[in-house]
GROMACS .gro file of C-alpha atoms in nm:
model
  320
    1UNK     CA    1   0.000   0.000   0.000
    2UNK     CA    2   0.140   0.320  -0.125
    3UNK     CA    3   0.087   0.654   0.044
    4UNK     CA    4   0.070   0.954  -0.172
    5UNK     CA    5   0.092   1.283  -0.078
    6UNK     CA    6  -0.244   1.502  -0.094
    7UNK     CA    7  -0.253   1.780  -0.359
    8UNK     CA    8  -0.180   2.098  -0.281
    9UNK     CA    9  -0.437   2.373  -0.262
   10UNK     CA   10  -0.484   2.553  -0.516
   11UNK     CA   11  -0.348   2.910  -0.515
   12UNK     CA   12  -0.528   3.245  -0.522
   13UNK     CA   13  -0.438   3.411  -0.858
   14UNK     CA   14  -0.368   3.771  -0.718
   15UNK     CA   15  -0.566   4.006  -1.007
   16UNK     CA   16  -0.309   4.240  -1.234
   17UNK     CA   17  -0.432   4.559  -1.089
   18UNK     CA   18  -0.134   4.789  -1.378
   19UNK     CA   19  -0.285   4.623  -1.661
   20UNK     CA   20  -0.661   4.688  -1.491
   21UNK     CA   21  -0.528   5.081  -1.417
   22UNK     CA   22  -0.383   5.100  -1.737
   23UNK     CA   23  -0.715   5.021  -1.898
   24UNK     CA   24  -0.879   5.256  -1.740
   25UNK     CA   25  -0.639   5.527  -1.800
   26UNK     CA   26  -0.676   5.485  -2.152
   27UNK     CA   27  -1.020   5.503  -2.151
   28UNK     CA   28  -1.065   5.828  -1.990
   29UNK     CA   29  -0.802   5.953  -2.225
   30UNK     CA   30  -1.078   5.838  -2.519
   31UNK     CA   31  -1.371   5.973  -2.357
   32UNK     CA   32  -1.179   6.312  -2.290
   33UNK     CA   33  -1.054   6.287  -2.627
   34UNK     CA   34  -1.419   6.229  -2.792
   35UNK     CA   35  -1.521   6.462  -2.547
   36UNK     CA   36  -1.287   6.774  -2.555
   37UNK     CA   37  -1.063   6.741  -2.868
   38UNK     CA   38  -1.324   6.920  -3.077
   39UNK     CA   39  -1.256   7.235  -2.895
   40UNK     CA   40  -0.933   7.226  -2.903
   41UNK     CA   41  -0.888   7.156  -3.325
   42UNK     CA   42  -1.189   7.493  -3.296
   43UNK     CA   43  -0.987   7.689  -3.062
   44UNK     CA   44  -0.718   7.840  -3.251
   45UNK     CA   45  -0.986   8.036  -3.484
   46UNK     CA   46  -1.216   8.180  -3.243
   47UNK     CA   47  -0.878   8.265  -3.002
   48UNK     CA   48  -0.763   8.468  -3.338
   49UNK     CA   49  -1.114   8.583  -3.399
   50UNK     CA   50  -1.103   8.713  -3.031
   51UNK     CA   51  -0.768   8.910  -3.007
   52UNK     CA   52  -0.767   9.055  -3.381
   53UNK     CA   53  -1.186   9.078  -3.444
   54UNK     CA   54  -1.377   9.101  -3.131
   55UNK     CA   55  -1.116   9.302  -2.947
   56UNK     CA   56  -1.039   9.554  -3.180
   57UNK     CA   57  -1.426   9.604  -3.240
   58UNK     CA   58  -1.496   9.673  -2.836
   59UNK     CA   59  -1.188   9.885  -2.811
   60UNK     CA   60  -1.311  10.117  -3.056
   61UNK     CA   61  -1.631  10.159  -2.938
   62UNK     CA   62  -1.418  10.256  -2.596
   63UNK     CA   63  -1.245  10.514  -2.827
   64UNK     CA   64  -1.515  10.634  -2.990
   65UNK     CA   65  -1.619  10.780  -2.628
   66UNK     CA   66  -1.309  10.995  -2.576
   67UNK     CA   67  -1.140  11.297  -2.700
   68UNK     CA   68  -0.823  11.095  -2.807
   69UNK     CA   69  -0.553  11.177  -3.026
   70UNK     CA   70  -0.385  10.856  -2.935
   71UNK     CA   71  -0.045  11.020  -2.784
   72UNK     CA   72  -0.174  11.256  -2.481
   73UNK     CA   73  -0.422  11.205  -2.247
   74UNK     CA   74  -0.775  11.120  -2.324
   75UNK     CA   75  -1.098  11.303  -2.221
   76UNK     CA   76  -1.401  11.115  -2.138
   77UNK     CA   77  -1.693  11.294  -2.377
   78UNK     CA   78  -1.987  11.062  -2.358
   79UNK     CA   79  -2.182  11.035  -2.717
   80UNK     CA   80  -1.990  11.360  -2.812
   81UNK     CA   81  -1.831  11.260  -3.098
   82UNK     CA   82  -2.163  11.046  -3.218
   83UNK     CA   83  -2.382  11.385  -3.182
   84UNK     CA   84  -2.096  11.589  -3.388
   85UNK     CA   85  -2.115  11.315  -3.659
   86UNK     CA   86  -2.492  11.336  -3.715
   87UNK     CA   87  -2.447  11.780  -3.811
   88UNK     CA   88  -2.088  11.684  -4.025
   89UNK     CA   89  -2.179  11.735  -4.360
   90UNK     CA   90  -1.848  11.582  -4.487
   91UNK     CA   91  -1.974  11.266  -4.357
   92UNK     CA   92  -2.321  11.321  -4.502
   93UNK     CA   93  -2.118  11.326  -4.836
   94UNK     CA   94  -1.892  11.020  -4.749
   95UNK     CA   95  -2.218  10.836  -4.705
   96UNK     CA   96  -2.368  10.966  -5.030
   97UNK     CA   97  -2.048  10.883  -5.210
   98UNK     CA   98  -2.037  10.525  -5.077
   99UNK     CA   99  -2.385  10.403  -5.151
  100UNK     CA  100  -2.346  10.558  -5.439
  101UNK     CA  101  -2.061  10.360  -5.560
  102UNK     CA  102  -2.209  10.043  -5.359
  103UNK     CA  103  -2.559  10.056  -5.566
  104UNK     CA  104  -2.356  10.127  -5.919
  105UNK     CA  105  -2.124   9.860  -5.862
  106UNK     CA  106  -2.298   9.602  -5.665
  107UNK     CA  107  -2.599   9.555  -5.886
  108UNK     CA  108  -2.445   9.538  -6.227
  109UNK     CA  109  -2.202   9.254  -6.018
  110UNK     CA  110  -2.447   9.040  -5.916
  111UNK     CA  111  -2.725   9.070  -6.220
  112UNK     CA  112  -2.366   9.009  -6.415
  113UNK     CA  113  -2.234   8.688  -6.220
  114UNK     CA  114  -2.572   8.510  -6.175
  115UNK     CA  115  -2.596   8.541  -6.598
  116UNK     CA  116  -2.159   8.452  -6.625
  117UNK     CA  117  -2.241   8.130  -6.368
  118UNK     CA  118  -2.588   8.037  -6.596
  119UNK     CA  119  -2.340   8.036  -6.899
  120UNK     CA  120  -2.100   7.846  -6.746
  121UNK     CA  121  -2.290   7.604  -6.638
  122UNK     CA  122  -2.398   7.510  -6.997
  123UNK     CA  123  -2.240   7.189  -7.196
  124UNK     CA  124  -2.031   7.451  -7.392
  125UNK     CA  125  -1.637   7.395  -7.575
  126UNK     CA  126  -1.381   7.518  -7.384
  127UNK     CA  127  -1.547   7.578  -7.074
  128UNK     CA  128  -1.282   7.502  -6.824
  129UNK     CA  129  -1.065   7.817  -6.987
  130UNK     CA  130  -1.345   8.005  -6.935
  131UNK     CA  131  -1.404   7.904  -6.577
  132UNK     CA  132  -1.038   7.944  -6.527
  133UNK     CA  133  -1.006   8.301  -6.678
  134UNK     CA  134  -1.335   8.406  -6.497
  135UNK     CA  135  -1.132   8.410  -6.142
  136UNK     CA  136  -0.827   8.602  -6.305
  137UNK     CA  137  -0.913   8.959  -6.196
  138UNK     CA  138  -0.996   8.838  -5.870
  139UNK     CA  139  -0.609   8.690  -5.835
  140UNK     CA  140  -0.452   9.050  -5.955
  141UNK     CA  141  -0.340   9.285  -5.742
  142UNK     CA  142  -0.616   9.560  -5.620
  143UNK     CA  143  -0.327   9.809  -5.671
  144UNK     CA  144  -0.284   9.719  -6.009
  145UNK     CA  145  -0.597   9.727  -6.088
  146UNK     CA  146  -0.687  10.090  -5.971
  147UNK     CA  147  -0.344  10.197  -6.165
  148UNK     CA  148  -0.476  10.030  -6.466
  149UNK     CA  149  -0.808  10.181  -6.440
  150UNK     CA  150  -0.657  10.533  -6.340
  151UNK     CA  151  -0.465  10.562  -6.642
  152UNK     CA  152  -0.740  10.410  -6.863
  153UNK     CA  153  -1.022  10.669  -6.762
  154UNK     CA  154  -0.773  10.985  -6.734
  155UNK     CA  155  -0.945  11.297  -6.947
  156UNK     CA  156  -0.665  11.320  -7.146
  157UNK     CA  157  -0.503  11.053  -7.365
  158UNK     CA  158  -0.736  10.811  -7.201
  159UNK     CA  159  -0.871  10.496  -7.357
  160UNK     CA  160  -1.221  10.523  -7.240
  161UNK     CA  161  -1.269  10.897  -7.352
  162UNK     CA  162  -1.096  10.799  -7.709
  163UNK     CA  163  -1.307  10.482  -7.757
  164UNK     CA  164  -1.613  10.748  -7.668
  165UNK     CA  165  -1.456  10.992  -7.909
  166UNK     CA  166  -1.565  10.799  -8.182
  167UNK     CA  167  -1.960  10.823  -8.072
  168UNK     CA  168  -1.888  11.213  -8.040
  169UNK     CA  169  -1.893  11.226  -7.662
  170UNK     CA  170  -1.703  11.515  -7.566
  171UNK     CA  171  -1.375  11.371  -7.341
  172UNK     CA  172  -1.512  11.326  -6.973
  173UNK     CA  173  -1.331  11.491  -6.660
  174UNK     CA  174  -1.366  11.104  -6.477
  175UNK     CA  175  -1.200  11.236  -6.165
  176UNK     CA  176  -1.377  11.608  -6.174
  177UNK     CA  177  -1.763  11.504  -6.146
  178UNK     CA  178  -1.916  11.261  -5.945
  179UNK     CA  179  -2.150  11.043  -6.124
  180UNK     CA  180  -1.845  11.010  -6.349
  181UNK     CA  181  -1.620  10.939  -6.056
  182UNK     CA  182  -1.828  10.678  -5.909
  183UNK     CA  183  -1.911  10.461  -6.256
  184UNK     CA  184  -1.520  10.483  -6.306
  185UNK     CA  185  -1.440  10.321  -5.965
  186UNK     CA  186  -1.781  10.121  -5.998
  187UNK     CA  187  -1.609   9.973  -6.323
  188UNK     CA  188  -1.297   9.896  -6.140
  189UNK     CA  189  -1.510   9.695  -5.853
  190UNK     CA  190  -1.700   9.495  -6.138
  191UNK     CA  191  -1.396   9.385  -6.301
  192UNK     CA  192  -1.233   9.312  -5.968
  193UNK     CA  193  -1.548   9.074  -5.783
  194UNK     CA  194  -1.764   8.964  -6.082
  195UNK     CA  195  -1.550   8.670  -6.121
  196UNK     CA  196  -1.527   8.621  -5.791
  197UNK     CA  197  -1.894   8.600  -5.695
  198UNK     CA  198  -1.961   8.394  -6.061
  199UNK     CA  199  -1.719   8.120  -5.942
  200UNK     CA  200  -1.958   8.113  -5.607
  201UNK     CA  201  -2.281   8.073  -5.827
  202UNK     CA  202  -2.129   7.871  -6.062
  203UNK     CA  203  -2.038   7.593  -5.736
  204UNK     CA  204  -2.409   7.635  -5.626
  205UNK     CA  205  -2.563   7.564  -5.957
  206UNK     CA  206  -2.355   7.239  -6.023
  207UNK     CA  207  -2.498   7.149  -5.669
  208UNK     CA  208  -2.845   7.121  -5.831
  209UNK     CA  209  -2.953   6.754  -5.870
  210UNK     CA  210  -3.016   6.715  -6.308
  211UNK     CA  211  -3.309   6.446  -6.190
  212UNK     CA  212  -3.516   6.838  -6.086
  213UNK     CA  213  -3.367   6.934  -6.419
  214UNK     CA  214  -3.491   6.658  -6.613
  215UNK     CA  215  -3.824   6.634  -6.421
  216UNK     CA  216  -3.898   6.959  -6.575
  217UNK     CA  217  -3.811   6.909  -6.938
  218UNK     CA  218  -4.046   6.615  -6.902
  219UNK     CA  219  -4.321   6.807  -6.793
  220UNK     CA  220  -4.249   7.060  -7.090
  221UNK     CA  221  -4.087   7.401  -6.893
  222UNK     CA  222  -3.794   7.510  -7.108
  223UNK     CA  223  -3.499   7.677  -7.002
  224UNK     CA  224  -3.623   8.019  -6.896
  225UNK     CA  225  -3.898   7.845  -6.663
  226UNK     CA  226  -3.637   7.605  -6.535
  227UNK     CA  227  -3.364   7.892  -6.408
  228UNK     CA  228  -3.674   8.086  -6.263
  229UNK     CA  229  -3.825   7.779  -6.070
  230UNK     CA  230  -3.538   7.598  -6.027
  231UNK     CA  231  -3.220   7.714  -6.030
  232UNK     CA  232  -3.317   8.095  -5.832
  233UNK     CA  233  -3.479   7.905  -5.524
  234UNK     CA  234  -3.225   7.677  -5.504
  235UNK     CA  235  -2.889   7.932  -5.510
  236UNK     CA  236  -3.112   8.136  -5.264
  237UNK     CA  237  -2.856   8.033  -4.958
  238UNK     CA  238  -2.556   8.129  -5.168
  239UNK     CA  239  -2.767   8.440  -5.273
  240UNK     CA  240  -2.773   8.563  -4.957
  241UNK     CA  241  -2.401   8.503  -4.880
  242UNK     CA  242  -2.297   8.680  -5.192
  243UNK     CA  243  -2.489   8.984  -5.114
  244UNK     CA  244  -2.429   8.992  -4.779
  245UNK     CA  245  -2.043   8.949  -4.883
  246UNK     CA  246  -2.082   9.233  -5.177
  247UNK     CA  247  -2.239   9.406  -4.900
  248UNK     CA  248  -1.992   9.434  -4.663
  249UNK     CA  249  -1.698   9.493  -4.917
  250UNK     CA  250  -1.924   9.746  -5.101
  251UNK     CA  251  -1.974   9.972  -4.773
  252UNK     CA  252  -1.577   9.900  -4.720
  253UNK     CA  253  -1.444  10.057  -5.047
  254UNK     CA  254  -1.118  10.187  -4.986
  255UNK     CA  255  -0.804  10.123  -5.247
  256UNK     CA  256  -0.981  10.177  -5.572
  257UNK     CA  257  -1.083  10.552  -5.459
  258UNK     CA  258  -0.782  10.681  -5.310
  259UNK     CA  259  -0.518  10.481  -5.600
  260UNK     CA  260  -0.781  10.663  -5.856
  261UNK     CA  261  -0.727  10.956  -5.686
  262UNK     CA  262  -0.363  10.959  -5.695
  263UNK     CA  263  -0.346  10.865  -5.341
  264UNK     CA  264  -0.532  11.167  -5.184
  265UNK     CA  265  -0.744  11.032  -4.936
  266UNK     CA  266  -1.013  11.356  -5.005
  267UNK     CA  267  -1.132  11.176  -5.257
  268UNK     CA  268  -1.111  11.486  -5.573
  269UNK     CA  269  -1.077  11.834  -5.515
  270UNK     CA  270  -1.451  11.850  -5.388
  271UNK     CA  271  -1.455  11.510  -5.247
  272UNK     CA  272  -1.652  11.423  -5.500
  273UNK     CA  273  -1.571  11.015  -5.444
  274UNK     CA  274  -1.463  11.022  -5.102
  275UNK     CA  275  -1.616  10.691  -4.927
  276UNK     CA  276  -1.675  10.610  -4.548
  277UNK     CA  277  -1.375  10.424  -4.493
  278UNK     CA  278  -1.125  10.724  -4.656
  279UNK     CA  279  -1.305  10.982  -4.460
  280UNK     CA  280  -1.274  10.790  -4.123
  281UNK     CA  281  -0.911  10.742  -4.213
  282UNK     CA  282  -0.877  11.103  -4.263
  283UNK     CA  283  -0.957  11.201  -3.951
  284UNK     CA  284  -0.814  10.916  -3.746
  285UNK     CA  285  -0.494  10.872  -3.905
  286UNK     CA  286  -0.454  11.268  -4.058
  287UNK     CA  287  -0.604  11.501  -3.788
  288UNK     CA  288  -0.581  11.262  -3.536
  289UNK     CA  289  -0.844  11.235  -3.372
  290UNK     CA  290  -0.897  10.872  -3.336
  291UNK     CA  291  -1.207  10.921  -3.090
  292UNK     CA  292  -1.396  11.081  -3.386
  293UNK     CA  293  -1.272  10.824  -3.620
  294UNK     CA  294  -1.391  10.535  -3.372
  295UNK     CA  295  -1.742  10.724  -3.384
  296UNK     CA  296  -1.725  10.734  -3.770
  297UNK     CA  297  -1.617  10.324  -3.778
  298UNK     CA  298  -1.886  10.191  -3.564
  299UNK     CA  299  -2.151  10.379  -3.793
  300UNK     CA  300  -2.021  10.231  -4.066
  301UNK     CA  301  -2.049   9.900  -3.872
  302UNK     CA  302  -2.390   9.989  -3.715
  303UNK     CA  303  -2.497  10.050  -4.180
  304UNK     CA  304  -2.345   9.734  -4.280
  305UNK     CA  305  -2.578   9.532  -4.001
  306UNK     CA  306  -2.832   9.709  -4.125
  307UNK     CA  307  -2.830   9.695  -4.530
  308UNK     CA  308  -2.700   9.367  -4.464
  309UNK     CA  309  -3.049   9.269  -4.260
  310UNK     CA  310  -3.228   9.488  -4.525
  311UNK     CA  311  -3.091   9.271  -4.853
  312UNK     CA  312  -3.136   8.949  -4.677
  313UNK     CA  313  -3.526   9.017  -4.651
  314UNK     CA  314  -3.568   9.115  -4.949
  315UNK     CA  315  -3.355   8.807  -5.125
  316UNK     CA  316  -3.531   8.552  -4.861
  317UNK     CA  317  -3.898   8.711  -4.979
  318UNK     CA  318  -3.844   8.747  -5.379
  319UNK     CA  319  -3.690   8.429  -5.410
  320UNK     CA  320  -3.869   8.146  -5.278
   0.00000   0.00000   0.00000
């Protein structure tokens, strides 16, 4: 008889409590990841938007409150400078001259771009060149542009007033009246953005499903009834970008008036296409007095809300 020794009890597997707090550590790093990471990738452009848009904007309504010529000290004068604004009749003129400009230029532009994007859009040779050369003013230089312009609109030896020599127009003083002055820097804004704003269109329209298109040629509307039906209430989101956009630049003209001026920022001898933007630089950065320029920015901010509001309503009701 054989005696064997009795087994041995079986031994308590201690758990691997790194590997267990390792897991865990990872997957808080996920869920903080999933959770926060977002904000992070976001944060750069609204901490850029905050130091060089929304900082600059509350600042000058601070300035706009002072007598401040930047250097010395600075007087606290309330709404001041906003009650001398409303009686300035140079900035009644600026105003005039601006929407002026903004209504010759902007309407043409658009009307212009929506029929540029239509063609475009069409099976038609070549069309890639065209698309291609449609964006070229856009790339020049604004600079060279308004040189180009200046010298092609100047009352003497200019190409505009010889081409209108022929249809016995008497040679035009571009930079002595104003209409003339503000369809001459109109002209340079259409050549600059009409591209620009066709390009926009032209992405929306190719955005269109053909089945809506096709739908319709069953049903017998031709190509007039489709672009009214179709193609209009379907751009109307890029409609209103564009206009707000044309807006905002319109109300914001600056190089093209003072380059066709020679660089004066009066804007002609009887500021005859002085804008907004040159006159608040005149007295901010010329005289200044940066308070009163402040005043004269945030009115031009407080127009561009508004007009901006105003062609928004009336794109979101006539095109439905």
């Amino acid at each position: 008889m054989s005696l064997s020794a009795p087994p041995a009890p079986p031994q308590l597997v201690k758990p691997d409590t790194h590997r267990a707090s390792s897991s865990s550590r990872r997957f808080k790093l996920s869920r903080w990841d999933i959770k926060y990471s977002p904000y992070i990738y976001v944060a750069p452009f609204f901490l850029l938007f905050a130091v060089f848009g929304i900082y600059p904007v509350l600042q000058t309504a601070r300035m706009a409150l002072y007598d401040w010529n930047l250097i010395g000290d600075h007087t606290f004068t309330g709404f001041d400078n906003f009650t001398a604004l409303m009686g300035d009749e140079y900035f009644w003129n600026a105003v005039k001259n601006t929407f002026g400009i903004f209504l010759l230029a902007t309407i043409p532009q658009l009307f212009g771009a929506l029929f540029l994007a239509n063609l475009l859009n069409q099976n038609m040779r070549g069309r890639m060149f065209f698309r291609l050369m449609i964006v070229a003013p856009n790339v020049t230089s604004v600079a060279a542009v308004a040189i180009v312009f200046a010298v092609l609109f100047r009352r003497d030896f200019g190409l505009v007033n010889w081409v209108l020599g022929f249809f016995g127009v008497d040679a035009i003083d571009w930079k002595g009246e104003t209409w003339s002055s503000w369809s001459a820097i109109a002209t340079m804004v259409d050549w600059r953005w009409t591209g620009y704003n066709t390009l926009i269109l032209l992405a929306a329209m190719q955005a269109i499903p053909k089945d809506i298109y096709e739908s319709a040629s069953l049903d017998g509307a031709g190509k007039w009834r489709q672009f009214w039906s179709i193609t209009l209430p379907q751009l109307r989101p890029t409609l209103i970008f564009v206009v707000t956009v044309s807006t905002i630049g319109g109300l914001q003209l600056f190089t093209e008036p003072v380059i066709f001026g020679d660089g004066r920022i009066l804007g002609g001898a009887q500021r005859e296409f002085q804008t907004i933007a040159m006159y608040m630089y005149e007295k901010g950065f010329n005289d200044l007095q940066f308070g009163y320029g402040s005043a004269i920015a945030w009115a031009l901010f407080i127009m561009i809300i508004l007009v901006s509001g105003v062609n928004y309503l009336l794109i979101r009701r006539s095109v439905k």
